XYZ file of C-alpha atoms in Angstrom:
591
model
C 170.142 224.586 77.255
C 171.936 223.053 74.413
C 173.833 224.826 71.708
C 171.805 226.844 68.987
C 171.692 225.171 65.803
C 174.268 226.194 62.882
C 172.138 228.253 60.227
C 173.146 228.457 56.386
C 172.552 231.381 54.212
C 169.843 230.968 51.532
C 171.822 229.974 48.714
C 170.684 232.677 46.836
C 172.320 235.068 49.378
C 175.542 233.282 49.522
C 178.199 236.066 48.898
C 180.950 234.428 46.878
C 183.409 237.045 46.951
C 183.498 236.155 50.947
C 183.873 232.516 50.349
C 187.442 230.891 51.081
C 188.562 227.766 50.119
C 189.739 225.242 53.135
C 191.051 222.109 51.974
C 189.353 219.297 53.474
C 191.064 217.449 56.428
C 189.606 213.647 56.852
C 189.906 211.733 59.266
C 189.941 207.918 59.104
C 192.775 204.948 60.248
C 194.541 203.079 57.546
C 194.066 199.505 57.712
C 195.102 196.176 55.814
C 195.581 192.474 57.486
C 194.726 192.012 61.062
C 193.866 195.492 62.111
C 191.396 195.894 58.962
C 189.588 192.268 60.433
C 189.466 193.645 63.763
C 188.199 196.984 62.690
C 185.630 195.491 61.135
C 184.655 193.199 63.645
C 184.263 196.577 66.169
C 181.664 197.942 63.572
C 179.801 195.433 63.118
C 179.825 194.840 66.705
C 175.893 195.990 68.753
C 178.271 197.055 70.991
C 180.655 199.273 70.296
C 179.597 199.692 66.497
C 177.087 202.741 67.279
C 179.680 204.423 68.777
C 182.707 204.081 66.452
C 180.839 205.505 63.343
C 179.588 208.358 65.276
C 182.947 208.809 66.514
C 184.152 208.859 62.446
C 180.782 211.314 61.416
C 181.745 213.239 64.280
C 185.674 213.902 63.291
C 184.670 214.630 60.099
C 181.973 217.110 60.482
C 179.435 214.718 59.544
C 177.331 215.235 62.329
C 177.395 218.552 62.929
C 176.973 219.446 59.027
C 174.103 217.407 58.544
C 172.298 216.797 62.276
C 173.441 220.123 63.299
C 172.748 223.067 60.468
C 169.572 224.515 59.678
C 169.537 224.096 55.723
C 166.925 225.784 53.860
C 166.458 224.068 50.252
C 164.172 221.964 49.344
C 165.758 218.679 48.771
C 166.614 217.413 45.354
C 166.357 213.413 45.256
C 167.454 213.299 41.779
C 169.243 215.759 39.044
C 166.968 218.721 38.373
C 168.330 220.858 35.090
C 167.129 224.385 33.943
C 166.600 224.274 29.489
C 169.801 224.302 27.856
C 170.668 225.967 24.773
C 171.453 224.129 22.267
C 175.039 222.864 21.320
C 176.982 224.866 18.482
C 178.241 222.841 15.785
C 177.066 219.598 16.446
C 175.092 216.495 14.691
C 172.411 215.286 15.858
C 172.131 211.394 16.486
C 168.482 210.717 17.862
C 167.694 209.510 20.722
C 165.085 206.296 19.593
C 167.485 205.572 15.894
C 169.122 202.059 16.052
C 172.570 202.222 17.119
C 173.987 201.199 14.603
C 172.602 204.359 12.461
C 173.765 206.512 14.981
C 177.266 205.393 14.872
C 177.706 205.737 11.051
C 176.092 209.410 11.477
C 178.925 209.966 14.179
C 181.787 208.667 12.099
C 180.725 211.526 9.496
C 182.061 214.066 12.217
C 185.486 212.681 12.261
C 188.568 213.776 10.220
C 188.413 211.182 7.227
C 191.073 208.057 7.808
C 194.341 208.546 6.637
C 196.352 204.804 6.355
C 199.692 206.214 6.346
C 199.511 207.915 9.485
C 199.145 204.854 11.063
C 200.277 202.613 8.759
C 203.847 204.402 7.311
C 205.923 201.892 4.660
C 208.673 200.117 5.031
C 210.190 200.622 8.668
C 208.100 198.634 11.525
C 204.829 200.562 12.727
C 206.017 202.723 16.103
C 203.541 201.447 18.851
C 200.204 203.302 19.153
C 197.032 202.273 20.610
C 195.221 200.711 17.714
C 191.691 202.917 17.037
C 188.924 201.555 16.204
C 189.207 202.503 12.820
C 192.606 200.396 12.734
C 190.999 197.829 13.385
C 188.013 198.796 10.363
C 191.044 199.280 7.840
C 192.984 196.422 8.899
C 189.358 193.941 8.486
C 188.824 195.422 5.595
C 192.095 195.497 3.571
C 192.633 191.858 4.578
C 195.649 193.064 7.013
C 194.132 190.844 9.394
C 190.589 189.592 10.724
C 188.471 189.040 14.261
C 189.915 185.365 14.542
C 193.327 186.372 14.520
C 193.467 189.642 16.317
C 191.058 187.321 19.008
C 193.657 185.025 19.556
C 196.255 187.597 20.478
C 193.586 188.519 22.853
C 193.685 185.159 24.444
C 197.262 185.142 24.596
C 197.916 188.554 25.995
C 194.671 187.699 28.639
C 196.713 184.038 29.596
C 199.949 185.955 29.781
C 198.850 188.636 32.182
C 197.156 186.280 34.430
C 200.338 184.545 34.196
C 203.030 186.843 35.114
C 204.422 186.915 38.647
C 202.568 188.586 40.275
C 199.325 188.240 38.382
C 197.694 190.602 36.592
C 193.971 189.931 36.826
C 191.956 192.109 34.950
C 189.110 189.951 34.021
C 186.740 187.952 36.856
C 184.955 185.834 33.885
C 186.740 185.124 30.537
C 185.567 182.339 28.321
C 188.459 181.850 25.712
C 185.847 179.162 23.243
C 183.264 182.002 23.626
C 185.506 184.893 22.403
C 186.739 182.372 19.182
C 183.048 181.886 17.965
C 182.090 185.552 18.370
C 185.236 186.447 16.038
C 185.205 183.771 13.533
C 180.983 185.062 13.236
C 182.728 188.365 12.698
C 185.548 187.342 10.448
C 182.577 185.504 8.293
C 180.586 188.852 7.743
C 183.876 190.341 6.450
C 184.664 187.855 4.163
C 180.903 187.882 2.893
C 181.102 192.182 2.189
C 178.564 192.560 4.678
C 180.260 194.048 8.184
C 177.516 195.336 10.660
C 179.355 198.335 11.569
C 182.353 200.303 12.112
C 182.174 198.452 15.608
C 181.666 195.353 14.155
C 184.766 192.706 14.925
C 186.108 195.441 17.589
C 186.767 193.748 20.931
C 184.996 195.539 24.448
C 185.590 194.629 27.684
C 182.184 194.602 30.473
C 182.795 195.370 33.891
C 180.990 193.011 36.237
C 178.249 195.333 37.306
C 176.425 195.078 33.744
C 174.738 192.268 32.284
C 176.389 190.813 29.337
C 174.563 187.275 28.303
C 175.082 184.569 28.989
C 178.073 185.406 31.582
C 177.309 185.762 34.871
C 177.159 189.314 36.997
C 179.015 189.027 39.956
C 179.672 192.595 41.014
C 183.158 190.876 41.750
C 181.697 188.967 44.891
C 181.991 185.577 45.330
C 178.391 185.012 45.666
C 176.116 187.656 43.210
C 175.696 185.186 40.473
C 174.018 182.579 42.657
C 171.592 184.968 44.299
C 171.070 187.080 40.000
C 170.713 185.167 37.595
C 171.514 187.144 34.100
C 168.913 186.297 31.669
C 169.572 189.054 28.912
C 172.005 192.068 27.886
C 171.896 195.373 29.819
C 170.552 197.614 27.543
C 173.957 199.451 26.857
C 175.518 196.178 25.631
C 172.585 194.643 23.519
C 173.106 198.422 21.877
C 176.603 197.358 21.101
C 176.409 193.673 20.287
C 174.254 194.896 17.674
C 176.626 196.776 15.868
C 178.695 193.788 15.678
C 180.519 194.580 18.550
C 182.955 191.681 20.707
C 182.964 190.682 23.841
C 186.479 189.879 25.579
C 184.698 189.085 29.160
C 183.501 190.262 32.113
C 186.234 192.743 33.999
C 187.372 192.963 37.093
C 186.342 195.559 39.873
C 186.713 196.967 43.241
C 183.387 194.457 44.977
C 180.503 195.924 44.618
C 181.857 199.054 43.426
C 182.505 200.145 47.034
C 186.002 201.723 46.670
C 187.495 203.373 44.431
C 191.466 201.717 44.541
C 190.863 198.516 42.779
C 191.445 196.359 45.742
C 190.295 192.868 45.375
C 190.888 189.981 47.310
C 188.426 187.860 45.413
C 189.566 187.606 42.322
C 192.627 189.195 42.743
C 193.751 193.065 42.406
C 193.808 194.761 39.139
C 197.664 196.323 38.681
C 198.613 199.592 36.666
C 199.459 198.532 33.213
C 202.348 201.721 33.826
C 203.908 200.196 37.032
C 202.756 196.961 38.221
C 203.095 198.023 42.391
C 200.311 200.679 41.836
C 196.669 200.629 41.687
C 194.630 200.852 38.819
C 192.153 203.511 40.256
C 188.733 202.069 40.606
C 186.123 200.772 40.834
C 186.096 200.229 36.918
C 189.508 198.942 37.306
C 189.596 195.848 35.012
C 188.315 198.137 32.148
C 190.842 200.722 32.600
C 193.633 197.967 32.597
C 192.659 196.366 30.110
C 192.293 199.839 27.422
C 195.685 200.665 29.341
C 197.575 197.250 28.107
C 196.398 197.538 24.780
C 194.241 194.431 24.687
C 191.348 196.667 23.518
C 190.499 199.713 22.347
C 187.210 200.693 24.822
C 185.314 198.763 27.658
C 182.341 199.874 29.472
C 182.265 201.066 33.061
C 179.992 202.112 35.673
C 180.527 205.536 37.294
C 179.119 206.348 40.954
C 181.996 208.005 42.484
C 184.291 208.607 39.865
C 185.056 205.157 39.377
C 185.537 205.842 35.282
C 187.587 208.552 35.625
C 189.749 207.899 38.234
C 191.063 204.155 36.980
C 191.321 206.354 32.885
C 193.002 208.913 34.746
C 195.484 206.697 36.625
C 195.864 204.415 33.650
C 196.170 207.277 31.049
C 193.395 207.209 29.214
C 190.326 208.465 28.066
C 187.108 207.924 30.807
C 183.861 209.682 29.592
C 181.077 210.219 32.525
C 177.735 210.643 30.807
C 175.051 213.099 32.063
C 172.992 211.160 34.420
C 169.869 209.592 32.846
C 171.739 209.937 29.251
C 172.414 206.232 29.197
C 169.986 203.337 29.881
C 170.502 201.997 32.867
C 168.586 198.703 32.787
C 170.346 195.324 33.072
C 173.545 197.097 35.706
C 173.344 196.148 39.279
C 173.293 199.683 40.248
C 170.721 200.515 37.679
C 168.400 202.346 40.994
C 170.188 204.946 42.630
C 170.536 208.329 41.649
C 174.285 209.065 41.104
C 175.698 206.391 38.504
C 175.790 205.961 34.703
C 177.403 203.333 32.298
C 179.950 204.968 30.122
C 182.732 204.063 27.620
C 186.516 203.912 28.562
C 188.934 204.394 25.606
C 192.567 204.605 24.258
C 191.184 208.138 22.218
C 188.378 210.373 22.052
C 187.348 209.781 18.955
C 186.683 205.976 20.337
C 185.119 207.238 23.050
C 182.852 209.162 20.872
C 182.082 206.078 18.975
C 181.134 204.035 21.761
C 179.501 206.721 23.751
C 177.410 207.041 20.198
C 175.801 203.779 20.100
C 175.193 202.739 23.746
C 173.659 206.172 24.466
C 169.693 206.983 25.128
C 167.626 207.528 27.781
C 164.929 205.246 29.362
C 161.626 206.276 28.680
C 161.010 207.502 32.325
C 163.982 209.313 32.368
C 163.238 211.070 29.116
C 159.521 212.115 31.350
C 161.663 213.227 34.394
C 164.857 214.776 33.265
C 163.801 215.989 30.257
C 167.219 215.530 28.101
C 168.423 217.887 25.333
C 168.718 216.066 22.291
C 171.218 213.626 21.869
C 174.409 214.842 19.593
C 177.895 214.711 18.821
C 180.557 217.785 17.824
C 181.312 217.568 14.519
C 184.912 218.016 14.590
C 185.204 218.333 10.932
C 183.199 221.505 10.138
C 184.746 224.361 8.997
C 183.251 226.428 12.307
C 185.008 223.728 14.990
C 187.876 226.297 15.713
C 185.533 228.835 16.062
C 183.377 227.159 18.427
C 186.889 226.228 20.457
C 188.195 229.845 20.044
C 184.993 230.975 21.901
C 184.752 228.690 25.037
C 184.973 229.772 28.368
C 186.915 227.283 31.056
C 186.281 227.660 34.643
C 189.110 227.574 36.840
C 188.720 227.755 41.036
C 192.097 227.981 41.588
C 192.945 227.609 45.140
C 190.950 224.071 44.540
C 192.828 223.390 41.628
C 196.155 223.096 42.854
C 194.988 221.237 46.457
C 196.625 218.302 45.022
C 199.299 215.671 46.901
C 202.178 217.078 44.577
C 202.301 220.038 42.699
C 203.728 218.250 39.345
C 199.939 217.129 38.590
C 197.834 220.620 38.882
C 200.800 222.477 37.214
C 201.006 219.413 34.342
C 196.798 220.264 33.757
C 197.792 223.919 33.951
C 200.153 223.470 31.260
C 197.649 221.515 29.036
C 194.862 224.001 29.752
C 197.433 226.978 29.019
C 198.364 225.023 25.622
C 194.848 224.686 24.328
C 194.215 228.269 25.290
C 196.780 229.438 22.986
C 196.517 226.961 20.018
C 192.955 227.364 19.715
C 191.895 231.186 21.316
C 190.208 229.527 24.647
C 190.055 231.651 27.847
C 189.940 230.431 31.109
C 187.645 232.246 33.877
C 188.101 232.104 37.629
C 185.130 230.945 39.019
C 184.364 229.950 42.771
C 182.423 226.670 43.834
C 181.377 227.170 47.733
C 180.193 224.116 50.200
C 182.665 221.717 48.416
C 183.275 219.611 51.429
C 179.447 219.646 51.972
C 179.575 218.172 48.410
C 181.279 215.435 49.807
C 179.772 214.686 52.595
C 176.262 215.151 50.526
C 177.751 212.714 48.158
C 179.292 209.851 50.665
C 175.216 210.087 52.077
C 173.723 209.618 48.796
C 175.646 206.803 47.313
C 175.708 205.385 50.679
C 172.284 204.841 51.690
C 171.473 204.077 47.899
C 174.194 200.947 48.163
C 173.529 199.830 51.783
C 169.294 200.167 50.593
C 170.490 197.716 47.252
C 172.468 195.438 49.786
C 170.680 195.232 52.795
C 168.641 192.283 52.141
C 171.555 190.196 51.343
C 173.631 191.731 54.082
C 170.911 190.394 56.974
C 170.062 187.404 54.477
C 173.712 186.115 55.880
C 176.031 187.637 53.436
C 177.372 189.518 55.506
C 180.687 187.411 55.927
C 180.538 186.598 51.900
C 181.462 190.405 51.329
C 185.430 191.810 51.631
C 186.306 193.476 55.112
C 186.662 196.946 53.808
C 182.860 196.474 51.761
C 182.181 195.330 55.174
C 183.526 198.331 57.006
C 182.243 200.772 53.987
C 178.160 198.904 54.627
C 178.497 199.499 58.296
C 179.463 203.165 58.207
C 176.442 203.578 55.450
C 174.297 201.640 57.897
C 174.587 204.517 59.913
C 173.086 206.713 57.851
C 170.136 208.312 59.544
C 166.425 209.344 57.523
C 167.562 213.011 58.643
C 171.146 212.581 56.610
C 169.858 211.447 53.770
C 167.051 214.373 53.449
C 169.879 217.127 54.807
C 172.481 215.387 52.007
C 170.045 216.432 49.218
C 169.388 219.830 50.294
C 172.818 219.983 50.218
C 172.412 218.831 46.799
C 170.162 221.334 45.721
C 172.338 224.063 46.989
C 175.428 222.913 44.964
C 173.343 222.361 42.385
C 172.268 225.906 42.531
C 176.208 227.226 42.737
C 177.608 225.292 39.468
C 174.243 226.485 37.155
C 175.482 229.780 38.586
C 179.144 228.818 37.391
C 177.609 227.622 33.886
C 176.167 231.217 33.574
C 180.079 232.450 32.913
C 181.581 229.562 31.573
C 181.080 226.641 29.269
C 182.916 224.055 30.786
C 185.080 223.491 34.487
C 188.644 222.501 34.437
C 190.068 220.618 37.361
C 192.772 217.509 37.572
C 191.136 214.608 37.550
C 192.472 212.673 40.666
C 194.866 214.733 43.906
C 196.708 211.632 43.718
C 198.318 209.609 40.905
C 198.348 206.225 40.943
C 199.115 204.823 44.743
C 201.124 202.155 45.331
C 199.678 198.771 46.691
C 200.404 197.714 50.188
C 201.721 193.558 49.747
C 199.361 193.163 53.084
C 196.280 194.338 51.428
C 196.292 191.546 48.332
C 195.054 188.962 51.045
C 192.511 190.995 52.942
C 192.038 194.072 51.595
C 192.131 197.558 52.627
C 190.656 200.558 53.998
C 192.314 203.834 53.335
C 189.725 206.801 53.463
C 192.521 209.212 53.188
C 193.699 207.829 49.408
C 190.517 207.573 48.300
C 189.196 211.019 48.937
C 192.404 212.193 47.336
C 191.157 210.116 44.473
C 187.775 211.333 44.818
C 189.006 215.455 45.086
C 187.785 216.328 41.762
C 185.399 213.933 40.816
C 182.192 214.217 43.120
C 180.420 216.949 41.292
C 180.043 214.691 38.017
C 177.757 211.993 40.429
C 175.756 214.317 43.064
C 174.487 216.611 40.472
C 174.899 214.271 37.306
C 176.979 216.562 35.232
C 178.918 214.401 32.118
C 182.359 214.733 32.868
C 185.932 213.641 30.731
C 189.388 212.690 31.598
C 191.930 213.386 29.589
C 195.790 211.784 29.624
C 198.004 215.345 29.434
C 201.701 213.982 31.041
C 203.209 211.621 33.712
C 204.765 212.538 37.129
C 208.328 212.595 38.306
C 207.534 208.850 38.317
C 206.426 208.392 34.763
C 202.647 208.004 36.442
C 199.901 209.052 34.092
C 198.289 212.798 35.478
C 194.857 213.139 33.760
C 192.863 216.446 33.201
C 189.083 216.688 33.762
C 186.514 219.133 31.952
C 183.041 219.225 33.736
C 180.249 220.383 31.491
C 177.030 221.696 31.630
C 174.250 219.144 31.560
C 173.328 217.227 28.517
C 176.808 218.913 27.300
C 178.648 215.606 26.337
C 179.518 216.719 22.978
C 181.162 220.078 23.780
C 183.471 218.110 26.240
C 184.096 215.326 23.552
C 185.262 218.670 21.376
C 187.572 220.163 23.789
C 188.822 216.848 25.049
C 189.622 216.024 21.108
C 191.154 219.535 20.722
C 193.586 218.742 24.019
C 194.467 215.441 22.758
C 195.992 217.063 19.766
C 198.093 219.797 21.085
């Protein structure tokens, strides 16, 4: 007879007082250059392929967790949310209103714009990260216009490409393209008759989102002759008509498989901090490109963390709507069930901006998930340090400081310790069971969704088109069983269950962002790529809950390593609950 079957507890019955935290252990070879081809080529092999992933699923509990375990949920195929009550102290934008109304009701819930802080006399401006509204008051006093600040643009884009070794953060970039959008922008200015606060402000796409007429390549070498783009995604027709800019399309991990960066198509996105090191992915052209300074917010897509991590290793702001908040229509990945398009900024009051005109649901989503009414914290009423003084941040410790060096959880602790006393927060320990079934749940879902999207291309005779380690990531998610994907969203529905019950104590979850900062990149992976399972899910630590259950999620910058490598902090927030994390995030970027 064989073994009985592993049984979970009801979830309801889980006693968390008996729960103990074990940091997860995976198991997977590092490869670059010759071993990464010939890894590959055992995959994909009939032969031996079958049995090297279930070797991998076995080492790593796969199996057992998800062939092996009674689990008695129901499954949850996409995010299912309880009511919430409503938001304290916020402004509501509507969900249907033109985006460009919605971002003038938005900018009424920022401090008002004070020149001189930005703008002192006499001695030479110290460098900042120019705002959005920098940009407003420097169009509008006739500092400077679109045309001008567009062909610093150019420059800066020519002289990164340039530079030994190359700095590639954009896969499409059409310099004659970018000069007519500005001088149509500089035009309106000199006319009295500027769209927008947004209009004549420069945004970067990544290459997973339509943005007409350049093409979407996902960073392949082939997705633009297979897709043709014959419109905007939603998100960006919402910005282009609020005058917004378009630099290019960005560079990406392919296919937003991977969360380092790593390219070998175009060419691998560097840390604008220290050129050796990743950029954190796969948004990783958008995140370089807010990190140099070139402009002030770009639009990523987030599946696995792949807006946080690249803000977080970057240092800067990466907002991670609530899934279904933002339109999905017109992004390559705009049918699975774990990723949203969301802004990445130099502040949080840009990312507030941005976040306010490219967000609203799709009409189906609005009949399914139900939304709670789309709104911003207004950071300038009298009751915003009340509101702060009274929330609640959830802290599981032991997972909090299961990080590669103690300088980053003790640098969050620090910033969460700071805002506690400048503003009367409190943190609360909470406890989050089944967080490596989280993972493992997660890996399933985004998996199967990706290798479902891909499939026909993969047998069409792309298969040799794609990078080896999107080759090695499609085989492993080939493997994927009917029986994982059903057991990966019970598992869903279970940690579902556990961070409602978390929500119940707390208004928001504290945790750093990435276990890692930014890793350094291997000179034999530029050519061929990489596969390093180990980095990324020390990238990934933090970051999961935000995509298997939807939650909105923001990274803030709060202080650099021993190394001078950026460390950011997350807050994870209850559904729909963007605009309580865009108030604590704002409160943490001022103390």
């Amino acid at each position: 007879m064989g073994k009985p079957p592993r049984a979970m507890t009801p979830v309801e019955e889980v006693d968390l007082s008996a729960v103990r935290y074990q940091s997860p252990s995976l198991q997977a070879p590092h490869l670059t250059g010759f071993s990464l081809r010939a890894f590959v080529w055992l995959m994909e092999s009939p032969l031996f392929g079958r049995l090297l992933t279930s070797v991998l699923k076995s080492q790593n509990n796969i199996t057992r967790m998800l062939q092996d375990t009674v689990i008695p949920e129901r499954p949850m195929y996409l995010p299912e949310y309880p009511p919430q009550e409503p938001e304290q102290g916020v402004l509501l934008l509507g969900d249907d209103r033109d985006p460009v109304d919605r971002v003038e009701e938005a900018l009424h819930c920022l401090p008002p714009y004070d020149p001189s802080l930005r703008w002192p006399a006499g001695d030479k401006p110290p460098f900042l990260y120019w705002k959005i509204r920098d940009f407003a008051h420097a169009y509008r006093s006739g500092i400077t216009t679109p045309s001008v600040v567009a062909e610093h643009i150019i420059a800066g884009v020519e002289e990164w490409s340039n530079k030994k070794p190359p700095m590639p953060m954009l896969v499409y970039f059409n310099a004659d393209d970018l000069r007519k959008q500005a001088e149509a922008s500089t035009k309106r200015f000199q006319q009295g008759n500027p769209i927008s606060i947004l209009d004549g402000i420069f945004i970067a796409i990544k290459d997973d989102i339509d943005c007409f007429p350049y093409p979407s390549k996902g960073a392949t070498t082939f997705f633009d002759k297979i897709r043709s783009v014959e419109k905007d995604a939603v998100c960006v027709a919402r910005l282009r008509k609020c005058g917004v800019l378009f630099i290019g399309k960005a560079n990406m991990h392919e296919l937003g498989l991977g969360v380092t960066g790593n390219n070998p198509n175009y060419g691998t996105a560097r840390n604008p901090h220290s050129i050796d090191r990743y950029t954190g992915g796969s948004s990783s052209g958008p995140a370089a490109l807010v990190s140099s300074g070139l402009c002030s917010a770009a639009i990523g897509t987030d599946g696995g963390g792949s807006v946080r991590i690249p803000s977080s290793l970057c240092g800067i702001i990466g907002l991670k709507t609530t899934y279904g908040r933002t339109d999905m229509t017109g992004a390559l990945c705009d049918c699975g069930t774990v990723e949203v398009a969301s802004p990445l900024a130099a502040s949080v009051e840009d990312a507030l901006l941005v976040y306010s005109a490219i967000a609203g649901s799709r009409p189906m989503d609005k009949l399914t998930l139900r939304p709670s009414p789309l709104c911003v914290p207004n950071l300038v009423s009298p009751d915003n340090n009340n509101i702060l003084g009274s929330v609640k941040i959830g802290k599981y410790t032991e997972w909090f400081h299961d990080v590669s060096d103690r300088d980053i959880s003790n640098t969050c602790e620090d910033a969460l310790n700071l805002l506690c006393s400048s503003f009367g927060c409190q943190i609360e320990e909470i406890i989050l069971p089944e967080l490596e079934e989280m993972r493992t749940a997660h890996v399933v879902s985004i998996g199967t969704e990706s290798f479902c999207d891909l499939n026909p291309h993969y047998r069409a005779g792309k298969r040799t088109e794609f990078t080896l380690d999107t080759r090695t990531s499609l085989a492993l998610f080939g493997s994927f069983t009917s029986t994982d994907y059903v057991a990966s969203q019970r598992i869903r529905r279970r940690i579902m269950y556990y961070h409602n019950e978390a929500f119940k104590k707390v208004d928001v979850i504290a945790t750093p962002t990435t276990g890692i900062t930014a890793p350094e990149i291997p000179q034999s992976s530029l050519k061929l790529g990489e596969s390093n399972y180990v980095v990324s899910a020390y990238l990934m630590r933090f970051v999961i809950a935000g995509n298997l259950l939807g939650l909105p999620a923001i990274t803030v910058p709060v202080g650099h390593d021993k190394q001078g490598l950026p460390i950011g902090l997350q807050l994870i927030g209850r559904p729909w609950g963007e605009a309580s994390l865009l108030r604590v995030a704002s409160a943490i970027e001022v103390t």
